[in-house]
């Protein structure tokens, strides 16, 4: 090794002072360090340039694959592709991409479907479905707003494809672009506004049973009536809330069950006829119906706060159908455990709780993407559900052999406590401040009152003799009266909350089940 080093340094010593052999030995190492420093400096400069170049590029640019671009160009030869994955035609029409959970890799991407299928001459396609999973939707101009076409106009398959996708995160949002709430899951993290055009009236709030509450102006200008269903007789009965006198019966020739009221129209689930009846509460007449699938057996209905969507539990097929009110069309269905019955919706409209009677479960559904968030076991035969005004807690009566009310943490989807009740707990209602819970005890013919803070029973009120086997209860909007149904007699009860006594038992001529308040 020393011979090798001596040989390498011999030539170097000729050009260095003879007085320093040591200096000659270390000089190559010093030059090497200098060269290495220059090299590092050059590399650092290159890295800086690359970073600057990268920063100059659009972040997360949604560039469509060359195969997809070729297919788009074949359909729109003069179109211009944008960096956010959208494209604009020569005529100025803008198509935004809805990206699937995973884009399929294809050697050749094909346009598999165009909506509408039947187009008049020079008509422009509204939706383009490609076989790699990407969908393009044309932006429509509506006054000062821009939006997509109504989702209900697509086939059920098309709606599912769109709702399963999402807009590109780097989307250049068109000015004034707004989408209906049904597109929540599609909008994702983009800056797209959810809602309706400004010309439409503001949405009314919704209670936990899905009844859209009237605005203050509506409440002042309209008289309220009480509607009660009777499965045994097939009637819907209207009662004057001021005098407690029966105004009218509306025969359905079916089996009326759950109800929801939206903008002066009552939507009633008809179990035996597989339909939703529509009753104009002001005109006091049926104005139409929404036909559901055979053997779907709808039982319960809740409405979104905007009044644009209805959720219907189809007990026969174990589905929750999403119905668009304006078009009266079913947009899609969400599969749930067997036997879905009564439902409740959180005050913010984001979550629906479904009682699964057969399995003893509660299923949670997100209205953001219409998907099941999870299910929990609450006990045998869950019968009624109500949600606290703050949207944090749900109460579910279970009339199995344990006879209890399950207290549920909605956010965590877990059981907080079980409240022991009498025999056969059924209907539930909660006060506006969330402090008092009312429970109908069917087999004991009484109303039990609980303190929600302590979970303790504070009062038990026996029912009058002409009220028997209460299946449902309803707290009037003013919180002063509790309406109690009767499954085996021809009257219902009116309980004064303040005195704890029944004021009257109006006779309607048949049994009663579901109860709701609506403008008349």
C-alpha positions as MATLAB code, in Angstrom:
seq = 'XXXXXXXXXXXXXXXXXXXXXXXXXXXXXXXXXXXXXXXXXXXXXXXXXXXXXXXXXXXXXXXXXXXXXXXXXXXXXXXXXXXXXXXXXXXXXXXXXXXXXXXXXXXXXXXXXXXXXXXXXXXXXXXXXXXXXXXXXXXXXXXXXXXXXXXXXXXXXXXXXXXXXXXXXXXXXXXXXXXXXXXXXXXXXXXXXXXXXXXXXXXXXXXXXXXXXXXXXXXXXXXXXXXXXXXXXXXXXXXXXXXXXXXXXXXXXXXXXXXXXXXXXXXXXXXXXXXXXXXXXXXXXXXXXXXXXXXXXXXXXXXXXXXXXXXXXXXXXXXXXXXXXXXXXXXXXXXXXXXXXXXXXXXXXXXXXXXXXXXXXXXXXXXXXXXXXXXXXXXXXXXXXXXXXXXXXXXXXXXXXXXXXXXXXXXXXXXXXXXXXXXXXXXXXXXXXXXXXXXXXXXXXXXXXXXXXXXXXXXXXXXXXXXXXXXXXXXXXXXXXXXXXXXXXXXXXXXXXXXXXXXXXXXXXXXXXXXXXXXX';
ca = [
       0.000    0.000    0.000;
       2.910    2.368    0.863;
       4.621    1.619   -2.457;
       1.422    2.470   -4.298;
       1.077    5.760   -2.456;
       4.719    6.619   -3.033;
       4.369    6.016   -6.749;
       1.278    8.219   -7.009;
       2.933   11.119   -5.181;
       6.282   11.052   -6.986;
       5.168   13.139   -9.919;
       3.332   15.576   -7.729;
       6.484   16.358   -5.717;
       8.290   17.754   -8.807;
       6.054   20.793   -8.838;
       6.039   21.379   -5.096;
       8.727   22.684   -2.753;
      11.235   19.964   -1.900;
      11.210   21.044    1.700;
       7.752   19.533    2.288;
       7.134   15.887    1.392;
       4.259   15.882    3.789;
       2.528   18.721    1.974;
       2.904   16.884   -1.315;
       1.338   13.789    0.227;
      -1.853   15.613    1.369;
      -2.297   18.016   -1.580;
      -4.469   15.677   -3.774;
      -6.832   15.177   -0.854;
      -7.243   18.941   -0.476;
      -8.039   19.363   -4.190;
     -10.483   16.501   -3.967;
     -12.342   18.269   -1.144;
     -12.519   21.451   -3.211;
     -13.860   19.520   -6.197;
     -16.420   17.796   -4.005;
     -17.572   21.179   -2.674;
     -18.032   22.517   -6.210;
     -19.977   19.388   -7.156;
     -22.255   19.743   -4.119;
     -22.869   23.394   -4.965;
     -23.837   22.467   -8.515;
     -26.209   19.744   -7.304;
     -27.825   22.155   -4.833;
     -28.386   24.657   -7.634;
     -30.033   21.990   -9.768;
     -32.308   20.951   -6.872;
     -33.355   24.572   -6.294;
     -34.202   24.955   -9.976;
     -36.222   21.729   -9.945;
     -38.167   22.837   -6.853;
     -38.925   26.216   -8.388;
     -40.092   24.522  -11.551;
     -42.276   22.119   -9.591;
     -43.823   24.951   -7.600;
     -44.687   26.710  -10.809;
     -46.841   23.757  -11.858;
     -50.472   23.536  -10.775;
     -50.856   21.517   -7.560;
     -52.517   18.117   -7.935;
     -53.403   18.787  -11.569;
     -56.083   16.314  -12.605;
     -54.722   15.430  -16.015;
     -56.891   12.922  -17.804;
     -55.190    9.947  -19.429;
     -54.207   10.226  -23.109;
     -56.659    7.406  -23.882;
     -59.561    9.329  -22.314;
     -58.541   12.584  -24.000;
     -58.497   10.782  -27.360;
     -62.025    9.514  -26.766;
     -63.227   13.000  -25.773;
     -61.573   14.534  -28.845;
     -63.323   11.973  -31.036;
     -66.688   13.190  -29.754;
     -65.724   16.881  -29.519;
     -62.926   17.486  -32.077;
     -62.414   21.165  -31.270;
     -62.665   20.944  -27.482;
     -60.008   22.310  -25.133;
     -58.792   20.215  -22.194;
     -58.159   22.104  -18.958;
     -55.503   21.398  -16.337;
     -58.216   20.506  -13.784;
     -59.444   17.649  -15.992;
     -62.504   19.466  -17.352;
     -63.023   20.302  -21.000;
     -64.663   23.134  -22.905;
     -66.242   22.819  -26.338;
     -65.819   25.234  -29.228;
     -69.323   26.573  -28.477;
     -68.316   27.370  -24.902;
     -70.035   24.473  -23.126;
     -68.170   23.359  -20.021;
     -68.093   19.721  -18.869;
     -66.789   18.963  -15.383;
     -65.342   15.547  -14.510;
     -66.744   13.396  -11.729;
     -63.894   11.081  -10.813;
     -64.601    7.508   -9.635;
     -63.015    6.057   -6.466;
     -60.453    4.446   -8.796;
     -59.918    5.230  -12.476;
     -59.642    2.051  -14.527;
     -56.612    1.691  -16.794;
     -57.684    1.019  -20.364;
     -55.722    0.610  -23.589;
     -58.636    2.303  -25.300;
     -61.255    4.317  -23.393;
     -64.764    4.211  -24.820;
     -67.772    6.480  -24.401;
     -70.336    3.917  -23.216;
     -73.414    6.059  -22.569;
     -74.719    9.546  -23.235;
     -77.647   11.216  -21.487;
     -80.197   11.844  -22.839;
     -80.216    8.820  -25.126;
     -82.789   10.308  -27.496;
     -81.615   13.763  -28.514;
     -83.211   16.202  -30.943;
     -81.090   17.644  -33.732;
     -78.347   19.967  -32.421;
     -79.153   19.045  -28.809;
     -76.191   18.943  -26.455;
     -75.433   15.888  -24.311;
     -75.776   16.525  -20.586;
     -73.854   13.573  -19.144;
     -71.073   11.435  -20.635;
     -70.201    8.047  -19.109;
     -66.805    6.545  -20.041;
     -65.827    2.917  -19.416;
     -62.798    3.868  -17.288;
     -65.212    5.196  -14.650;
     -64.903    8.924  -15.356;
     -68.151   10.837  -15.908;
     -68.488   14.320  -17.388;
     -71.499   16.518  -16.597;
     -72.371   19.644  -18.547;
     -72.624   22.887  -16.570;
     -76.044   24.488  -17.013;
     -76.762   28.208  -16.726;
     -79.779   29.121  -14.588;
     -80.111   32.881  -14.177;
     -77.088   34.056  -12.216;
     -76.286   30.525  -11.141;
     -74.573   27.578  -12.758;
     -75.414   24.021  -11.810;
     -75.860   20.407  -12.974;
     -79.033   18.854  -14.292;
     -81.439   17.338  -11.691;
     -80.089   13.991  -10.560;
     -83.572   12.477  -10.784;
     -83.479   12.736  -14.572;
     -80.796   10.022  -14.740;
     -81.392    6.300  -14.486;
     -80.854    4.690  -11.088;
     -77.593    3.192  -12.367;
     -76.446    6.596  -13.600;
     -77.294    8.239  -10.295;
     -75.300    5.633   -8.380;
     -72.264    6.168  -10.632;
     -72.377    9.938  -10.112;
     -72.944    9.772   -6.341;
     -70.088    7.282   -5.918;
     -67.651    9.741   -7.507;
     -66.183   13.112   -6.552;
     -65.193   16.378   -8.178;
     -61.472   16.940   -8.705;
     -59.814   18.620   -5.695;
     -58.118   21.174   -7.959;
     -61.348   21.968   -9.821;
     -61.567   25.524  -11.122;
     -65.072   26.206   -9.811;
     -67.259   28.154  -12.279;
     -68.538   31.494  -11.032;
     -71.933   31.183   -9.333;
     -71.734   27.380   -9.355;
     -74.154   25.749   -6.905;
     -75.308   22.150   -6.471;
     -78.310   20.647   -4.630;
     -77.601   18.934   -1.261;
     -77.902   15.471   -2.857;
     -74.452   16.165   -4.383;
     -72.762   16.533   -0.953;
     -70.615   13.437   -1.346;
     -69.649   14.460   -4.897;
     -68.558   17.959   -3.861;
     -66.104   16.617   -1.276;
     -63.354   19.119   -0.364;
     -63.952   21.482   -3.273;
     -65.227   25.040   -2.847;
     -68.570   24.268   -4.500;
     -71.574   25.763   -2.697;
     -74.401   23.415   -1.717;
     -77.954   24.725   -1.834;
     -80.594   26.025   -4.176;
     -80.704   29.159   -6.374;
     -81.256   32.345   -4.364;
     -84.673   32.887   -5.929;
     -86.021   29.933   -3.971;
     -87.212   30.309   -0.391;
     -84.904   29.404    2.452;
     -85.112   25.921    3.866;
     -87.178   25.258    6.965;
     -85.745   23.336    9.921;
     -86.629   19.698   10.480;
     -87.453   17.784   13.645;
     -86.147   14.326   14.515;
     -89.151   12.553   13.009;
     -88.559   14.189    9.661;
     -91.407   16.696    9.784;
     -90.301   19.971    8.207;
     -91.207   22.713   10.630;
     -93.078   25.730    9.227;
     -91.285   29.069    9.306;
     -92.491   31.757   11.717;
     -94.448   33.480    8.954;
     -96.068   30.194    7.956;
     -96.946   29.390   11.559;
     -98.567   32.781   12.065;
    -100.576   32.708    8.857;
    -101.709   29.080    8.897;
    -103.877   27.077   11.243;
    -102.454   23.738   12.324;
    -104.321   20.467   12.189;
    -103.650   17.016   13.581;
    -103.423   14.050   11.202;
    -103.729   10.492   12.531;
    -103.389    7.259   10.571;
    -105.384    4.097   11.207;
    -103.965    0.876    9.791;
    -107.073   -1.094   10.739;
    -109.532    1.177    8.908;
    -107.189    2.463    6.194;
    -108.139    6.060    7.027;
    -106.197    9.234    7.641;
    -108.135   11.497    9.986;
    -107.844   15.286   10.242;
    -108.687   16.864   13.610;
    -108.961   20.583   14.380;
    -106.214   21.271   16.899;
    -108.147   24.115   18.544;
    -111.504   22.387   19.134;
    -110.335   18.745   18.922;
    -113.215   18.004   16.568;
    -112.825   15.701   13.591;
    -112.820   17.627   10.308;
    -112.536   14.814    7.798;
    -111.501   11.246    7.010;
    -109.344   10.469    3.978;
    -109.834    6.803    2.955;
    -106.711    5.273    1.391;
    -107.936    1.749    0.574;
    -104.536    0.694    1.845;
    -102.526    0.530    5.072;
    -101.295    4.031    5.977;
     -98.237    4.188    8.220;
     -95.471    6.788    8.685;
     -95.943   10.395    7.588;
     -93.834   13.467    6.806;
     -95.002   16.981    5.965;
     -93.210   19.196    3.438;
     -94.488   22.592    2.270;
     -98.174   21.917    2.878;
     -98.107   18.402    1.521;
     -98.375   15.259    3.584;
     -96.463   12.188    2.388;
     -97.911    8.933    3.749;
     -96.303    5.489    3.492;
     -98.830    2.855    2.388;
     -97.566   -0.573    3.434;
     -99.970   -2.815    1.535;
    -100.053   -0.801   -1.716;
     -96.276   -0.203   -1.924;
     -96.639    3.518   -2.492;
     -96.381    6.977   -0.969;
     -99.625    8.939   -0.986;
     -99.483   12.729   -1.367;
    -102.145   14.749    0.457;
    -102.502   18.519    0.025;
    -103.257   19.600    3.595;
    -104.580   23.023    2.551;
    -106.865   21.778   -0.238;
    -107.618   18.700    1.889;
    -107.396   16.216   -0.955;
    -105.035   13.636   -2.427;
    -102.976   15.073   -5.277;
    -100.883   12.085   -6.326;
     -98.771    9.133   -5.313;
     -95.244    7.795   -5.717;
     -95.156    4.143   -6.712;
     -92.465    2.009   -5.114;
     -91.241   -1.478   -5.988;
     -93.578   -4.468   -5.485;
     -93.382   -5.986   -1.980;
     -91.319   -3.032   -0.713;
     -93.844   -2.409    2.131;
     -92.873    1.167    3.119;
     -93.322    1.913    6.826;
     -91.670    5.195    7.763;
     -90.797    8.519    6.128;
     -88.473   11.334    7.197;
     -87.752   14.559    5.300;
     -84.547   16.541    4.883;
     -84.660   20.063    6.325;
     -84.556   21.551    2.826;
     -87.717   19.652    1.977;
     -86.072   18.403   -1.222;
     -85.581   14.758   -0.249;
     -87.589   12.071    1.515;
     -86.138    8.920    3.063;
     -88.477    5.927    3.081;
     -87.914    2.670    4.976;
     -88.942   -0.255    2.760;
     -89.479   -3.058    5.268;
     -90.145   -5.741    2.662;
     -86.920   -5.273    0.700;
     -84.654   -4.003    3.529;
     -83.894   -0.747    1.724;
     -83.986    2.955    2.473;
     -85.271    4.725   -0.636;
     -84.200    8.313   -1.338;
     -87.021   10.205   -3.059;
     -86.700   13.613   -4.712;
     -89.781   15.647   -3.795;
     -89.889   17.865   -6.912;
     -89.809   14.977   -9.380;
     -91.455   12.322   -7.148;
     -88.740    9.923   -8.302;
     -86.649    7.447   -6.329;
     -83.028    8.527   -6.767;
     -81.389    5.469   -5.209;
     -81.725    2.843   -2.498;
     -79.453    1.973    0.415;
     -79.427   -1.618    1.682;
     -79.879   -2.055    5.459;
     -80.410   -5.022    7.834;
     -83.795   -6.807    7.599;
     -87.017   -5.220    8.798;
     -86.366   -1.450    8.684;
     -89.171    0.423   10.426;
     -89.366    3.786   12.136;
     -86.621    6.347   11.527;
     -85.357    9.666   12.887;
     -83.066   12.299   11.399;
     -80.575   14.464   13.285;
     -81.339   18.208   13.471;
     -78.442   19.023   11.130;
     -79.818   16.547    8.587;
     -76.546   14.610    8.281;
     -77.504   11.279    9.855;
     -80.565    9.036    9.777;
     -81.221    6.381   12.412;
     -83.183    3.342   11.224;
     -84.767    0.792   13.556;
     -84.306   -2.790   12.376;
     -87.093   -4.619   14.187;
     -86.150   -8.140   13.115;
     -82.481   -7.958   14.111;
     -82.838   -5.678   17.141;
     -80.454   -3.115   15.665;
     -80.189    0.578   14.906;
     -78.554    1.437   11.580;
     -76.857    4.786   10.944;
     -76.998    6.256    7.424;
     -75.065    9.302    6.229;
     -77.134   11.655    4.087;
     -73.848   13.031    2.719;
     -73.301    9.934    0.581;
     -76.372    7.755    1.352;
     -74.149    5.021    2.792;
     -74.434    2.941    5.949;
     -72.062    4.181    8.648;
     -72.655    1.203   10.911;
     -75.195   -0.691   13.018;
     -75.448   -1.442   16.733;
     -77.548   -3.924   18.710;
     -79.999   -2.195   21.069;
     -82.326   -5.008   22.147;
     -85.277   -7.049   20.953;
     -88.058   -5.372   18.988;
     -86.952   -1.720   18.799;
     -90.183    0.213   18.291;
     -89.708    3.984   18.438;
     -86.825    6.441   18.214;
     -86.404   10.109   19.057;
     -83.338   12.375   18.935;
     -82.413   15.101   21.418;
     -82.642   18.705   20.141;
     -78.838   19.065   20.246;
     -78.485   16.050   17.961;
     -76.098   14.218   20.284;
     -78.322   11.558   21.842;
     -80.946    9.132   20.562;
     -83.501    7.215   22.603;
     -84.865    3.886   21.343;
     -87.706    1.999   23.034;
     -87.302   -1.784   22.956;
     -90.389   -3.803   23.899;
     -88.725   -7.188   24.053;
     -88.620   -9.116   27.305;
     -86.109   -6.662   28.804;
     -88.497   -3.658   28.395;
     -86.055   -0.763   28.217;
     -85.051    2.435   26.450;
     -81.573    2.372   24.893;
     -79.700    5.680   25.208;
     -77.317    6.118   22.264;
     -74.328    8.384   21.625;
     -74.950    9.247   17.964;
     -71.411   10.426   17.142;
     -69.744    7.352   18.658;
     -72.573    5.003   17.655;
     -72.551    3.354   21.067;
     -74.899    2.612   23.963;
     -74.611    5.084   26.846;
     -77.218    3.517   29.126;
     -80.390    1.431   29.277;
     -83.419    2.851   31.073;
     -85.743    0.259   32.627;
     -89.422    0.810   31.755;
     -92.804   -0.808   32.284;
     -94.248   -3.569   30.081;
     -94.195   -2.848   26.357;
     -92.493    0.546   25.835;
     -93.574    2.066   22.509;
     -93.906    5.721   21.451;
     -91.364    8.380   22.466;
     -91.321   12.185   22.599;
     -88.812   14.670   23.999;
     -89.199   18.236   25.266;
     -87.768   21.199   23.360;
     -85.002   21.652   25.938;
     -84.122   17.952   25.813;
     -84.582   17.581   29.560;
     -87.741   15.468   29.647;
     -88.473   12.202   27.857;
     -92.004   10.828   27.459;
     -92.632    7.129   26.816;
     -95.881    5.296   26.113;
     -96.068    1.991   28.000;
     -98.508   -0.034   25.911;
     -99.216   -3.054   28.105;
     -99.447   -1.015   31.318;
    -101.572    1.703   29.624;
     -99.617    4.642   30.971;
     -97.223    7.442   30.052;
     -93.852    7.331   31.809;
     -91.902   10.573   32.240;
     -88.093   10.494   32.599;
     -85.421   13.035   33.475;
     -82.842   12.693   30.678;
     -80.001   13.933   32.907;
     -80.497   11.358   35.664;
     -82.286    8.719   33.525;
     -84.737    8.408   36.429;
     -88.521    8.065   36.201;
     -90.166   11.199   37.605;
     -93.833   10.498   36.908;
     -96.231    7.824   35.656;
     -99.600    8.887   34.246;
    -102.363    6.307   33.834;
    -104.423    6.449   30.638;
    -108.201    7.000   30.631;
    -110.345    3.895   30.103;
    -111.182    4.855   26.512;
    -107.487    4.979   25.536;
    -105.907    1.547   25.222;
    -102.549    0.175   24.055;
    -100.850    3.449   23.031;
     -98.534    2.832   20.099;
     -97.411    6.384   19.396;
     -97.243    9.771   21.107;
     -96.702   13.248   19.657;
     -95.685   16.434   21.482;
     -97.330   19.494   19.908;
     -94.983   22.282   18.712;
     -95.831   24.506   21.693;
     -94.801   21.721   24.078;
     -97.992   22.038   26.133;
     -99.963   19.012   24.917;
     -99.020   15.379   24.350;
    -101.200   13.464   21.880;
    -101.581    9.745   22.644;
    -102.781    7.208   20.066;
    -105.003    4.224   20.853;
    -104.617    0.937   18.969;
    -107.830   -0.738   20.165;
    -110.374    2.063   20.769;
    -112.008    4.801   18.658;
    -110.594    7.770   20.598;
    -107.192    9.366   21.209;
    -105.909   11.223   24.270;
    -104.858   14.844   24.859;
    -102.520   15.114   27.860;
    -101.865   18.485   29.500;
     -98.114   18.524   30.172;
     -98.309   21.132   32.928;
    -101.056   19.453   34.989;
    -100.203   15.876   34.082;
    -103.869   15.148   33.403;
    -105.831   14.217   30.286;
    -107.979   17.116   29.083;
    -110.106   15.148   26.663;
    -110.391   11.987   24.586;
    -111.741   13.017   21.156;
    -113.630   10.252   19.319;
    -112.661    9.721   15.671;
    -114.513    6.469   14.985;
    -111.540    4.120   14.565;
    -108.163    3.238   16.025;
    -105.118    5.500   15.667;
    -101.418    4.886   15.068;
     -99.086    7.542   13.630;
     -99.580   11.237   14.497;
     -98.325   14.420   12.851;
     -99.079   18.148   12.895;
     -99.451   20.083    9.615;
    -100.815   23.426    8.340;
    -104.451   23.368    7.188;
];
